[in-house]
Amino acid sequence: MRIVIIGAGVVGLSIARVLSMYKGLDIVVVEKEPDVGWGASKANTSIIHPGHEEDPELHPLRARLCVEGNKLWRQWVKELDIPAKWPGELMVFTNSEEEKEALRYIDTARRNNVPGVRAVYGDELRRLEPAISPMAVGAVYAPTAGNISPFEAVAALAENLVENGGRILVNTLVKSVRIKGKAVEGVETSGGFIQADIVINAAGVHADEISHSAGVEEDFVIKPRKGEYIVFDEDTSVKPLRLLHTTPTSLTKGVYAITTTGGDLLIGPTAVDMPYELKDDTSTTLEGIEYLLREAGKLLREVPPRSLITRTFAGVRPEPPHGEWLIKVYEEPWGFINVAGIRSPGLTAAPAIAYYVADMISKSYAVSLERRSDWKPYRRGFPRLHGKSLREIDELVSVNPDYGEVVCYCRTVSKAEILEAVKRIKTIGAQVTLDGVKFRTKAGFGRCQGSFCRWRIAGIIAGLEGKEMHEVIVKRERYGLGDVKKMLREGT
Ligand SMILES: Cc1cc2nc3c(=O)[nH]c(=O)nc-3n(C[C@H](O)[C@H](O)[C@H](O)COP(=O)(O)OP(=O)(O)OC[C@H]3O[C@@H](n4cnc5c(N)ncnc54)[C@H](O)[C@@H]3O)c2cc1C
C-alpha cells in the first residue's frame, strides 16, 4: 500500500516515521522545496511545551496531543540524537493583571495532568533565573518545558525515514489530489502524477488549498500569522537558563527570551495576521524588532544592544479557523486525510499527532498495522568541532584530517562537517544548497553571517558536484552575481 504525505515539515515527517514502523507500507513524502523542513518547522521558537497552556475544554485534542508529544520527544531526541534541553519555562508577569492571567494556567496544568506547575516569586524566581528582569513580579514555573533544535529534528526524522525505506521527493509541488470515483487515486505534481492509496495532507500554510483540491472542507481557510525573531551574537553576556516568556494573549503564547540549543539568545515571536496571499512572506520589519526589544525588557535584566543582533527571521503560523487543528480521515474521498492548520504547539505535538494519525488509518480504513521487526529507531548525528577541547579535537583530526581544516571561524565548523552535511543531504534525496549545509552545520550562523565562509563552502560544493561556483544554489536562487567567466567573455 502506498501512502503519499504532502509536506516534509515536522508533522509530515513524524507521521512518516511512525508509519515506517509498520510492514507493507510504501511511504513517499512529497515536498515543494529543495530540502526538508523549510516551512514553519524551521522558523519557530523551538519550545517543547508542557501542555499547561492548552485549554482541555476548548481544544481537547490539542491539549492531549501536546502533553503526549512532550513525553514522546524525550524518547525521540535520544533515539534520533537531536540537540535538546529540558530547563523548564517561566511565564513572567509584571503587574497584577498579568499575574491574574498567568495564575489561570496553574489550573489548566492540573486539568491536563501537567506536573509541577506553580507560581514563584522573589528570591525563588531569581534563583531559578539569575537573568530575570527587575520588572518581573513573579512567574508561573512549568518544569517539564524543553527546547530542541527544530531544523535538526526535521533533518534527523528525514534521515531515519530513508534508513527505514521511506522516500522523499523534493522540488516537487503537489498541484492537486486526483480523485477517481469516491476514492483518492494519487497526486498531480510538478513532476507528474504519483499514484497513492492514501494521501495525507500535511502541507502547512498551504494545506487548505490541498484540501480544497480534494473537494473537502471548502470553508476551511488558513490564516497566515507571521512571527518575527531576533537572534543575538553568541558572545552576549545575558543567557537565560530557563525558557522565559511574557504572559500569553489571545493571539500568542507571549514573547520568549531563550538560549537556543546552539547557545544563541533568541527573542520572539511577534504575532501579526497577514493577507492570505502573503502566506510565504518571511520578511522582517523594524517595528517587529522594536516590539521584541521592548518585550524582552520584561524578561531579561539586561537586553543586549542592537549592535549585537546577528540575524532576524520570521516564520508563518498556519492559523486554522477558531484555532482548531483539522486532523480528519474521510470516507469520501476514501484515502484522504487532513492534518491541516497545525499551529502551535504543532512542533511539540508532532510525534503524538503521528501516532494519532496511524491509529486513525488502522481504525477508519481497516488497515492492519503490523510492526516490522527490522525497523531502526536510531539515527546518529555527527561530531562537531564547536565547543570541543584541544584533546578532543586531536582525536577527531587523527580519525579524519578534515576536522583540522576550519571553514567557518565564527562557529568553528570544519571541512569534515561540511562534507558530512552534503553527504547527508544527498542521502535523503534533497538538493544540496548553501542553506541546507548552513542549517546542518551552523556554518554562517555566527557574527559574520557567512561573509567569510560562504564562498569557501560554495567552493567545496562546486568541487564535489563538478560545477562552477556560481551554479551552487543558496536557497532557490544561484550563488553570487552570475557567471563571471561568461560575463568577461561577452564583455558585459
Ligand atoms: C512563529 C512560530 C512560532 C512557533 N513556536 C512553536 C513552539 O515554540 N513550539 C511548538 O510546539 N510549536 C511552535 N510553532 C508551531 C510549529 O512550528 C508548527 O505547528 C509546525 O512546524 C507545523 O509543522 P508542519 O509540518 O505542519 O508545517 P511546515 O513545517 O510548514 O511543513 C509543511 C511543508 O509542506 C510543504 N508544502 C506546502 N505546500 C506544498 C505543496 N503544494 N506541495 C508540496 N509541498 C508543499 C512546505 O514547503 C513545507 O515544507 C510555531 C510556529 C511559528 C510560525
Coordinates of C-alpha atoms and ligand atoms in Angstrom, one line a residue:
M1 CA 0.0 0.0 0.0
R2 CA 1.4 3.4 -1.0
I3 CA 1.0 6.4 1.3
V4 CA 1.8 9.8 0.0
I5 CA 2.5 12.5 2.5
I6 CA 2.3 16.1 1.3
G7 CA 4.9 18.3 3.1
A8 CA 8.3 17.4 4.7
G9 CA 7.8 19.5 7.8
V10 CA 8.0 18.2 11.3
V11 CA 4.4 17.0 11.1
G12 CA 4.6 15.2 7.8
L13 CA 8.0 13.6 8.7
S14 CA 6.8 12.5 12.1
I15 CA 3.8 10.8 10.5
A16 CA 6.2 9.2 8.0
R17 CA 8.5 7.9 10.9
V18 CA 5.6 6.3 12.7
L19 CA 4.1 4.7 9.6
S20 CA 7.6 3.4 8.6
M21 CA 7.4 1.2 11.8
Y22 CA 4.8 -1.0 10.0
K23 CA 5.0 -3.7 7.4
G24 CA 4.0 -3.4 3.8
L25 CA 3.7 0.4 3.5
D26 CA 5.5 2.3 0.7
I27 CA 5.9 5.8 2.2
V28 CA 6.6 8.8 -0.1
V29 CA 6.9 12.3 1.2
V30 CA 6.5 15.0 -1.4
E31 CA 8.0 18.4 -0.8
K32 CA 7.9 21.5 -3.0
E33 CA 11.2 23.0 -1.6
P34 CA 14.7 21.7 -2.4
D35 CA 15.1 20.4 1.1
V36 CA 13.1 19.3 4.2
G37 CA 11.9 21.5 7.0
W38 CA 11.9 24.9 5.3
G39 CA 8.3 25.8 6.3
A40 CA 7.2 26.7 9.9
S41 CA 9.2 23.7 11.2
K42 CA 12.5 25.6 10.7
A43 CA 11.3 29.1 11.9
N44 CA 9.7 28.7 15.3
T45 CA 10.6 29.2 19.0
S46 CA 11.6 25.6 19.4
I47 CA 9.8 25.0 22.6
I48 CA 8.5 21.6 23.6
H49 CA 5.5 22.9 25.6
P50 CA 4.4 21.1 28.8
G51 CA 0.7 21.4 27.9
H52 CA -0.4 23.9 30.7
E53 CA -1.4 26.5 28.1
E54 CA -3.9 24.3 26.2
D55 CA -7.5 24.5 27.5
P56 CA -8.8 20.9 27.6
E57 CA -12.4 22.1 27.2
L58 CA -11.8 24.5 24.3
H59 CA -9.2 22.4 22.4
P60 CA -9.2 18.8 23.8
L61 CA -7.2 17.3 21.0
R62 CA -4.5 20.0 21.1
A63 CA -4.3 19.7 24.9
R64 CA -4.0 15.9 24.8
L65 CA -1.5 15.6 21.9
C66 CA 0.6 18.4 23.4
V67 CA 1.1 16.6 26.7
E68 CA 1.7 13.3 24.9
G69 CA 4.1 15.0 22.5
N70 CA 6.2 16.4 25.3
K71 CA 6.7 12.9 26.7
L72 CA 7.4 11.4 23.2
W73 CA 10.1 13.9 22.3
R74 CA 12.1 12.9 25.4
Q75 CA 12.4 9.5 23.8
W76 CA 12.7 10.7 20.2
V77 CA 15.5 13.2 20.9
K78 CA 17.6 10.3 22.3
E79 CA 16.8 7.9 19.5
L80 CA 17.5 10.4 16.8
D81 CA 20.3 12.3 18.5
I82 CA 18.6 15.7 18.3
P83 CA 20.1 18.5 20.4
A84 CA 17.6 19.2 23.3
K85 CA 17.4 20.8 26.7
W86 CA 14.8 20.5 29.5
P87 CA 15.3 23.6 31.6
G88 CA 11.6 24.4 32.3
E89 CA 9.8 27.6 31.5
L90 CA 8.8 30.7 33.4
M91 CA 5.7 32.6 32.3
V92 CA 6.7 36.0 33.7
F93 CA 4.2 38.6 34.9
T94 CA 5.0 42.3 35.6
N95 CA 1.7 43.5 37.2
S96 CA -1.4 42.2 39.0
E97 CA -3.4 42.0 35.8
E98 CA -0.8 39.8 34.1
E99 CA -0.5 37.8 37.4
K100 CA -4.2 37.0 37.4
E101 CA -4.0 35.8 33.8
A102 CA -0.8 33.8 34.4
L103 CA -2.1 32.0 37.5
R104 CA -5.0 30.6 35.5
Y105 CA -2.6 28.3 33.8
I106 CA -1.9 26.5 37.1
D107 CA -5.4 25.2 37.0
T108 CA -5.1 24.3 33.3
A109 CA -2.0 22.4 34.2
R110 CA -4.0 20.5 36.9
R111 CA -6.7 19.6 34.4
N112 CA -4.2 18.4 31.8
N113 CA -2.2 16.4 34.4
V114 CA 1.0 18.5 33.7
P115 CA 3.2 18.0 36.8
G116 CA 4.9 20.6 38.9
V117 CA 3.3 23.9 37.6
R118 CA 3.3 26.5 40.3
A119 CA 3.8 30.2 41.0
V120 CA 7.2 31.5 42.0
Y121 CA 8.1 34.9 43.4
G122 CA 11.1 36.9 44.8
D123 CA 14.2 35.0 45.8
E124 CA 13.0 31.7 44.4
L125 CA 12.3 33.3 41.0
R126 CA 15.7 35.0 40.9
R127 CA 17.4 31.8 42.0
L128 CA 15.6 29.9 39.2
E129 CA 16.6 32.6 36.7
P130 CA 19.5 34.9 37.5
A131 CA 19.0 36.8 34.3
I132 CA 15.4 37.8 35.2
S133 CA 14.2 41.4 34.6
P134 CA 13.7 43.7 37.7
M135 CA 10.3 44.3 36.1
A136 CA 9.2 40.7 36.9
V137 CA 6.8 40.5 39.8
G138 CA 6.7 36.7 39.6
A139 CA 6.2 33.8 37.2
V140 CA 4.4 30.5 36.6
Y141 CA 7.0 27.9 36.6
A142 CA 6.5 24.8 34.3
P143 CA 9.4 22.4 34.9
T144 CA 8.7 20.0 32.1
A145 CA 9.2 22.5 29.2
G146 CA 12.1 21.9 26.9
N147 CA 13.6 23.2 23.7
I148 CA 15.1 21.3 20.8
S149 CA 16.9 22.2 17.6
P150 CA 13.9 22.3 15.3
F151 CA 15.8 22.0 12.0
E152 CA 18.0 19.2 13.2
A153 CA 14.8 17.4 14.4
V154 CA 13.4 17.5 10.9
A155 CA 16.7 16.5 9.3
A156 CA 17.1 13.6 11.7
L157 CA 13.5 12.4 11.0
A158 CA 14.2 12.5 7.3
E159 CA 17.5 10.5 7.6
N160 CA 15.8 8.0 9.8
L161 CA 12.9 7.6 7.4
V162 CA 15.1 7.0 4.5
E163 CA 17.1 4.5 6.6
N164 CA 13.8 2.7 7.1
G165 CA 13.0 2.6 3.4
G166 CA 10.8 5.7 3.1
R167 CA 11.4 8.1 0.2
I168 CA 11.4 11.9 0.0
L169 CA 10.8 13.7 -3.3
V170 CA 12.0 17.4 -3.1
N171 CA 11.4 20.2 -5.6
T172 CA 8.0 18.5 -6.2
L173 CA 5.0 20.8 -5.9
V174 CA 1.7 19.0 -5.3
K175 CA -0.9 20.8 -7.6
S176 CA -3.9 18.8 -6.7
V177 CA -5.3 15.5 -5.3
R178 CA -6.7 13.3 -8.0
I179 CA -9.9 11.5 -7.2
K180 CA -11.4 8.5 -9.1
G181 CA -14.9 7.7 -8.2
K182 CA -15.2 8.0 -4.4
A183 CA -11.5 7.4 -3.6
V184 CA -8.1 9.1 -4.0
E185 CA -6.0 7.9 -6.9
G186 CA -2.9 10.0 -6.2
V187 CA -1.5 13.4 -6.5
E188 CA -0.8 15.6 -9.6
T189 CA 2.6 17.2 -9.1
S190 CA 5.1 19.5 -10.9
G191 CA 7.0 16.2 -11.7
G192 CA 4.0 14.3 -12.9
F193 CA 1.3 12.0 -11.4
I194 CA 2.1 9.9 -8.3
Q195 CA -0.3 7.0 -7.5
A196 CA -1.3 6.6 -3.9
D197 CA -3.8 4.5 -1.9
I198 CA -3.7 7.1 0.9
V199 CA -2.9 10.8 0.7
I200 CA -2.0 12.6 3.9
N201 CA -2.1 16.4 3.6
A202 CA 0.5 18.0 5.9
A203 CA 1.2 21.0 3.7
G204 CA 1.4 23.6 6.5
V205 CA 0.1 27.0 5.4
H206 CA -0.9 25.6 2.1
A207 CA -2.9 22.7 3.5
D208 CA -6.3 24.4 2.9
E209 CA -5.5 24.6 -0.9
I210 CA -4.7 20.9 -1.0
S211 CA -7.9 20.1 0.9
H212 CA -10.0 22.1 -1.5
S213 CA -8.4 20.3 -4.4
A214 CA -9.6 17.1 -2.9
G215 CA -13.1 18.5 -2.7
V216 CA -13.3 18.6 1.1
E217 CA -13.6 21.3 3.8
E218 CA -14.4 24.2 1.3
D219 CA -14.9 26.5 4.3
F220 CA -11.6 25.7 5.9
V221 CA -9.3 28.6 5.2
I222 CA -5.8 29.0 6.8
K223 CA -4.9 32.5 8.0
P224 CA -1.2 33.2 7.9
R225 CA 0.1 34.7 11.1
K226 CA 3.7 35.9 11.0
G227 CA 6.1 35.7 13.9
E228 CA 9.4 37.6 13.7
Y229 CA 12.5 36.9 15.8
I230 CA 15.8 38.4 16.6
V231 CA 19.0 36.4 17.3
F232 CA 21.9 37.9 19.2
D233 CA 25.6 37.1 18.8
E234 CA 26.8 34.0 20.7
D235 CA 29.0 36.2 22.9
T236 CA 26.2 38.2 24.6
S237 CA 26.6 38.2 28.3
V238 CA 22.9 37.5 29.1
K239 CA 21.9 33.9 28.5
P240 CA 18.7 32.8 30.4
L241 CA 18.9 29.4 32.0
R242 CA 15.1 28.9 31.7
L243 CA 12.7 29.4 28.8
L244 CA 11.3 32.8 29.7
H245 CA 8.2 34.3 28.2
T246 CA 5.7 37.1 28.8
T247 CA 2.1 36.3 29.8
P248 CA 0.1 34.9 26.8
T249 CA -2.5 36.9 25.0
S250 CA -5.4 35.7 22.8
L251 CA -3.1 35.8 19.8
T252 CA 0.1 34.2 21.1
K253 CA 1.9 32.3 23.9
G254 CA 3.8 35.5 24.5
V255 CA 7.3 36.7 23.6
Y256 CA 10.1 34.4 24.6
A257 CA 13.7 35.0 25.5
I258 CA 15.6 31.7 25.4
T259 CA 19.0 30.3 24.9
T260 CA 18.8 28.0 21.9
T261 CA 20.3 24.5 21.9
G262 CA 23.1 26.1 19.8
G263 CA 23.8 28.7 22.5
D264 CA 22.3 31.8 20.9
L265 CA 20.0 34.3 22.7
L266 CA 16.7 34.2 20.7
I267 CA 13.9 36.7 21.3
G268 CA 10.4 36.4 19.7
P269 CA 8.0 35.9 18.2
T270 CA 5.7 38.7 17.2
A271 CA 2.2 37.8 16.0
V272 CA 0.8 39.7 13.0
D273 CA -2.1 38.5 10.8
M274 CA -1.1 38.7 7.2
P275 CA -3.2 38.9 4.0
Y276 CA -4.0 35.4 2.6
E277 CA -1.7 35.9 -0.5
L278 CA 1.3 36.5 1.8
K279 CA 1.4 33.0 3.2
D280 CA 5.1 32.6 2.3
D281 CA 6.2 36.1 3.3
T282 CA 9.0 35.7 5.9
S283 CA 10.3 39.2 5.7
T284 CA 11.1 41.0 8.9
T285 CA 10.3 44.6 9.9
L286 CA 11.8 47.4 12.0
E287 CA 8.5 47.6 14.0
G288 CA 8.8 43.9 14.8
I289 CA 12.4 44.3 16.1
E290 CA 11.4 47.4 18.2
Y291 CA 8.5 45.5 19.7
L292 CA 10.6 42.4 20.6
L293 CA 13.3 44.5 22.2
R294 CA 10.6 46.3 24.4
E295 CA 9.0 43.0 25.4
A296 CA 12.5 41.5 26.2
G297 CA 12.9 44.2 28.8
K298 CA 10.1 42.5 30.9
L299 CA 12.1 39.2 30.8
L300 CA 15.8 40.0 31.0
R301 CA 17.8 42.0 33.4
E302 CA 19.7 43.4 30.5
V303 CA 18.7 43.4 26.9
P304 CA 21.9 43.3 24.7
P305 CA 22.5 46.3 22.4
R306 CA 21.0 46.1 18.9
S307 CA 24.6 46.2 17.5
L308 CA 24.8 42.6 18.8
I309 CA 21.8 41.4 16.7
T310 CA 23.3 39.0 14.2
R311 CA 20.1 37.9 12.5
T312 CA 16.4 38.5 12.2
F313 CA 14.0 35.9 10.7
A314 CA 10.3 35.1 10.6
G315 CA 8.0 32.0 10.5
V316 CA 4.4 31.9 9.4
R317 CA 1.9 30.1 11.6
P318 CA -0.9 28.2 9.7
E319 CA -3.7 29.6 11.8
P320 CA -6.9 27.5 11.3
P321 CA -10.5 28.7 11.9
H322 CA -11.1 29.0 15.7
G323 CA -7.5 27.8 16.3
E324 CA -8.8 24.2 15.8
W325 CA -6.4 21.7 14.2
L326 CA -8.1 19.8 11.4
I327 CA -7.0 16.2 11.8
K328 CA -9.5 14.1 10.0
V329 CA -9.9 10.9 7.9
Y330 CA -12.6 11.0 5.1
E331 CA -14.9 8.2 4.0
E332 CA -15.2 10.2 0.7
P333 CA -12.9 10.6 -0.9
W334 CA -11.7 7.4 0.7
G335 CA -8.0 7.5 1.4
F336 CA -7.7 11.3 2.0
I337 CA -6.5 12.5 5.4
N338 CA -6.2 16.1 6.5
V339 CA -3.5 17.1 9.1
A340 CA -4.1 20.8 8.5
G341 CA -3.9 24.1 10.3
I342 CA -1.3 22.7 12.7
R343 CA -0.4 25.9 14.5
S344 CA 1.4 25.9 17.8
P345 CA 2.0 23.6 19.7
G346 CA 2.5 21.6 16.5
L347 CA 6.2 21.1 17.0
T348 CA 5.6 19.7 20.4
A349 CA 2.7 17.6 19.4
A350 CA 4.1 16.2 16.1
P351 CA 5.1 12.8 17.4
A352 CA 1.7 12.4 19.2
I353 CA -0.1 13.6 16.0
A354 CA 1.8 10.9 14.1
Y355 CA 0.6 8.1 16.4
Y356 CA -2.9 9.5 16.3
V357 CA -2.9 9.5 12.5
A358 CA -1.6 5.9 12.4
D359 CA -4.4 4.9 14.7
M360 CA -7.0 6.6 12.5
I361 CA -5.7 4.8 9.4
S362 CA -5.9 1.5 11.2
K363 CA -9.4 2.0 12.6
S364 CA -11.1 4.0 9.8
Y365 CA -9.6 2.3 6.8
A366 CA -9.2 -1.1 8.5
V367 CA -5.5 -1.3 7.5
S368 CA -3.9 -3.8 9.8
L369 CA -0.7 -2.2 11.1
E370 CA 1.8 -4.9 12.0
R371 CA 5.1 -3.9 13.5
R372 CA 8.3 -4.5 11.4
S373 CA 11.0 -6.5 13.3
D374 CA 13.7 -4.8 11.2
W375 CA 12.6 -1.2 11.9
K376 CA 15.5 1.0 13.1
P377 CA 14.7 3.6 15.8
Y378 CA 18.1 5.1 15.9
R379 CA 19.9 7.8 13.9
R380 CA 23.2 9.4 15.0
G381 CA 24.4 13.0 14.4
F382 CA 28.0 13.8 13.5
P383 CA 30.8 15.2 15.8
R384 CA 31.1 19.0 15.9
L385 CA 34.3 20.9 16.4
H386 CA 32.5 23.7 18.2
G387 CA 33.0 23.6 21.9
K388 CA 35.5 20.7 21.9
S389 CA 38.7 20.7 24.0
L390 CA 42.1 20.5 22.3
R391 CA 42.4 16.8 23.3
E392 CA 39.0 16.0 21.7
I393 CA 40.0 18.0 18.6
D394 CA 43.2 16.0 18.3
E395 CA 41.2 12.8 18.5
L396 CA 38.8 13.9 15.8
V397 CA 41.7 15.0 13.5
S398 CA 43.5 11.8 14.0
V399 CA 40.5 9.9 12.7
N400 CA 39.6 12.4 10.0
P401 CA 42.1 15.1 9.0
D402 CA 39.4 17.3 7.5
Y403 CA 38.4 18.1 11.1
G404 CA 41.7 20.1 11.2
E405 CA 40.6 22.5 8.5
V406 CA 38.3 25.2 9.9
V407 CA 35.9 26.6 7.3
C408 CA 33.7 28.8 9.5
Y409 CA 35.6 30.7 12.2
C410 CA 32.7 32.3 14.0
R411 CA 31.1 28.9 14.8
T412 CA 34.3 26.7 14.4
V413 CA 32.9 24.5 11.7
S414 CA 35.4 22.2 9.9
K415 CA 35.6 20.9 6.3
A416 CA 34.7 17.5 7.7
E417 CA 31.4 18.7 8.9
I418 CA 30.6 20.5 5.6
L419 CA 31.4 17.3 3.7
E420 CA 29.3 15.2 6.1
A421 CA 26.3 17.6 5.7
V422 CA 26.5 17.4 1.9
K423 CA 26.6 13.6 2.2
R424 CA 23.5 13.5 4.4
I425 CA 21.6 15.9 2.2
K426 CA 22.2 13.6 -0.7
T427 CA 21.3 10.5 1.3
I428 CA 17.8 11.8 1.9
G429 CA 17.4 12.7 -1.8
A430 CA 17.4 16.5 -1.1
Q431 CA 19.1 19.1 -3.3
V432 CA 22.5 20.4 -2.0
T433 CA 22.1 24.1 -1.2
L434 CA 24.2 26.6 0.9
D435 CA 21.2 27.0 3.2
G436 CA 20.9 23.2 3.7
V437 CA 24.6 23.0 4.7
K438 CA 24.2 26.1 6.9
F439 CA 21.3 24.7 8.9
R440 CA 23.0 21.3 9.3
T441 CA 26.4 22.6 10.4
K442 CA 25.7 26.1 11.8
A443 CA 28.4 27.5 9.4
G444 CA 27.3 31.0 8.7
F445 CA 25.2 31.3 11.9
G446 CA 27.8 33.4 13.7
R447 CA 28.8 37.1 13.8
C448 CA 29.9 37.5 10.2
Q449 CA 26.8 35.6 8.9
G450 CA 28.7 33.7 6.3
S451 CA 30.6 36.7 4.8
F452 CA 33.8 34.7 5.4
C453 CA 32.8 31.1 5.0
R454 CA 30.0 31.1 2.4
W455 CA 32.2 31.3 -0.7
R456 CA 34.5 28.6 0.8
I457 CA 31.5 26.3 1.3
A458 CA 30.3 27.2 -2.2
G459 CA 33.7 26.2 -3.5
I460 CA 33.6 22.8 -1.6
I461 CA 30.1 22.1 -3.0
A462 CA 31.1 23.1 -6.5
G463 CA 34.2 20.8 -6.3
L464 CA 32.1 17.9 -5.1
E465 CA 29.4 18.3 -7.7
G466 CA 31.7 19.3 -10.6
K467 CA 30.0 22.7 -11.0
E468 CA 31.1 26.3 -11.3
M469 CA 30.8 28.2 -8.0
H470 CA 28.0 30.5 -9.3
E471 CA 25.9 27.4 -10.1
V472 CA 25.7 26.4 -6.4
I473 CA 22.3 27.1 -5.1
V474 CA 21.8 29.3 -2.0
K475 CA 18.2 28.5 -1.2
R476 CA 16.3 28.6 -4.5
E477 CA 18.5 31.2 -6.3
R478 CA 22.1 30.7 -7.6
Y479 CA 25.1 31.8 -5.6
G480 CA 26.9 35.0 -6.4
L481 CA 26.4 37.6 -9.1
G482 CA 26.4 35.3 -12.1
D483 CA 28.7 33.5 -14.4
V484 CA 31.7 35.7 -14.2
K485 CA 33.6 33.9 -17.0
K486 CA 30.7 34.3 -19.3
M487 CA 30.3 37.9 -18.4
L488 CA 34.0 38.5 -19.2
R489 CA 33.7 36.6 -22.5
E490 CA 30.7 38.6 -23.6
G491 CA 32.2 41.8 -22.2
T492 CA 29.0 42.6 -20.2
Ligands
LIG1 C1 6.5 31.9 14.7 C2 6.2 30.5 15.2 C3 6.5 30.0 16.4 C4 6.2 28.7 16.8 N1 6.6 28.2 18.0 C5 6.4 27.0 18.4 C6 6.9 26.4 19.6 O1 7.7 27.0 20.2 N2 6.5 25.2 19.9 C7 5.7 24.4 19.2 O2 5.3 23.3 19.6 N3 5.2 24.9 18.0 C8 5.5 26.1 17.6 N4 5.1 26.6 16.4 C9 4.2 25.8 15.6 C10 5.0 24.8 14.8 O3 6.2 25.4 14.2 C11 4.1 24.2 13.7 O4 3.0 23.8 14.3 C12 4.8 23.1 12.9 O5 6.1 23.4 12.5 C13 3.9 22.7 11.8 O6 4.6 21.7 11.0 P1 4.1 21.3 9.6 O7 4.9 20.1 9.2 O8 2.6 21.1 9.7 O9 4.2 22.6 8.7 P2 5.5 23.0 7.9 O10 6.8 22.9 8.6 O11 5.2 24.4 7.3 O12 5.6 22.0 6.7 C14 4.8 22.0 5.6 C15 5.6 21.6 4.4 O13 4.7 21.4 3.3 C16 5.4 21.9 2.1 N5 4.3 22.2 1.2 C17 3.4 23.1 1.2 N6 2.6 23.1 0.1 C18 3.1 22.1 -0.6 C19 2.7 21.6 -1.9 N7 1.6 22.1 -2.6 N8 3.4 20.6 -2.4 C20 4.5 20.0 -1.7 N9 4.9 20.5 -0.5 C21 4.2 21.5 0.0 C22 6.1 23.1 2.6 O14 7.1 23.5 1.8 C23 6.6 22.7 4.0 O15 7.9 22.1 4.0 C24 5.4 27.9 16.0 C25 5.1 28.3 14.7 C26 5.5 29.6 14.2 C27 5.3 30.0 12.8

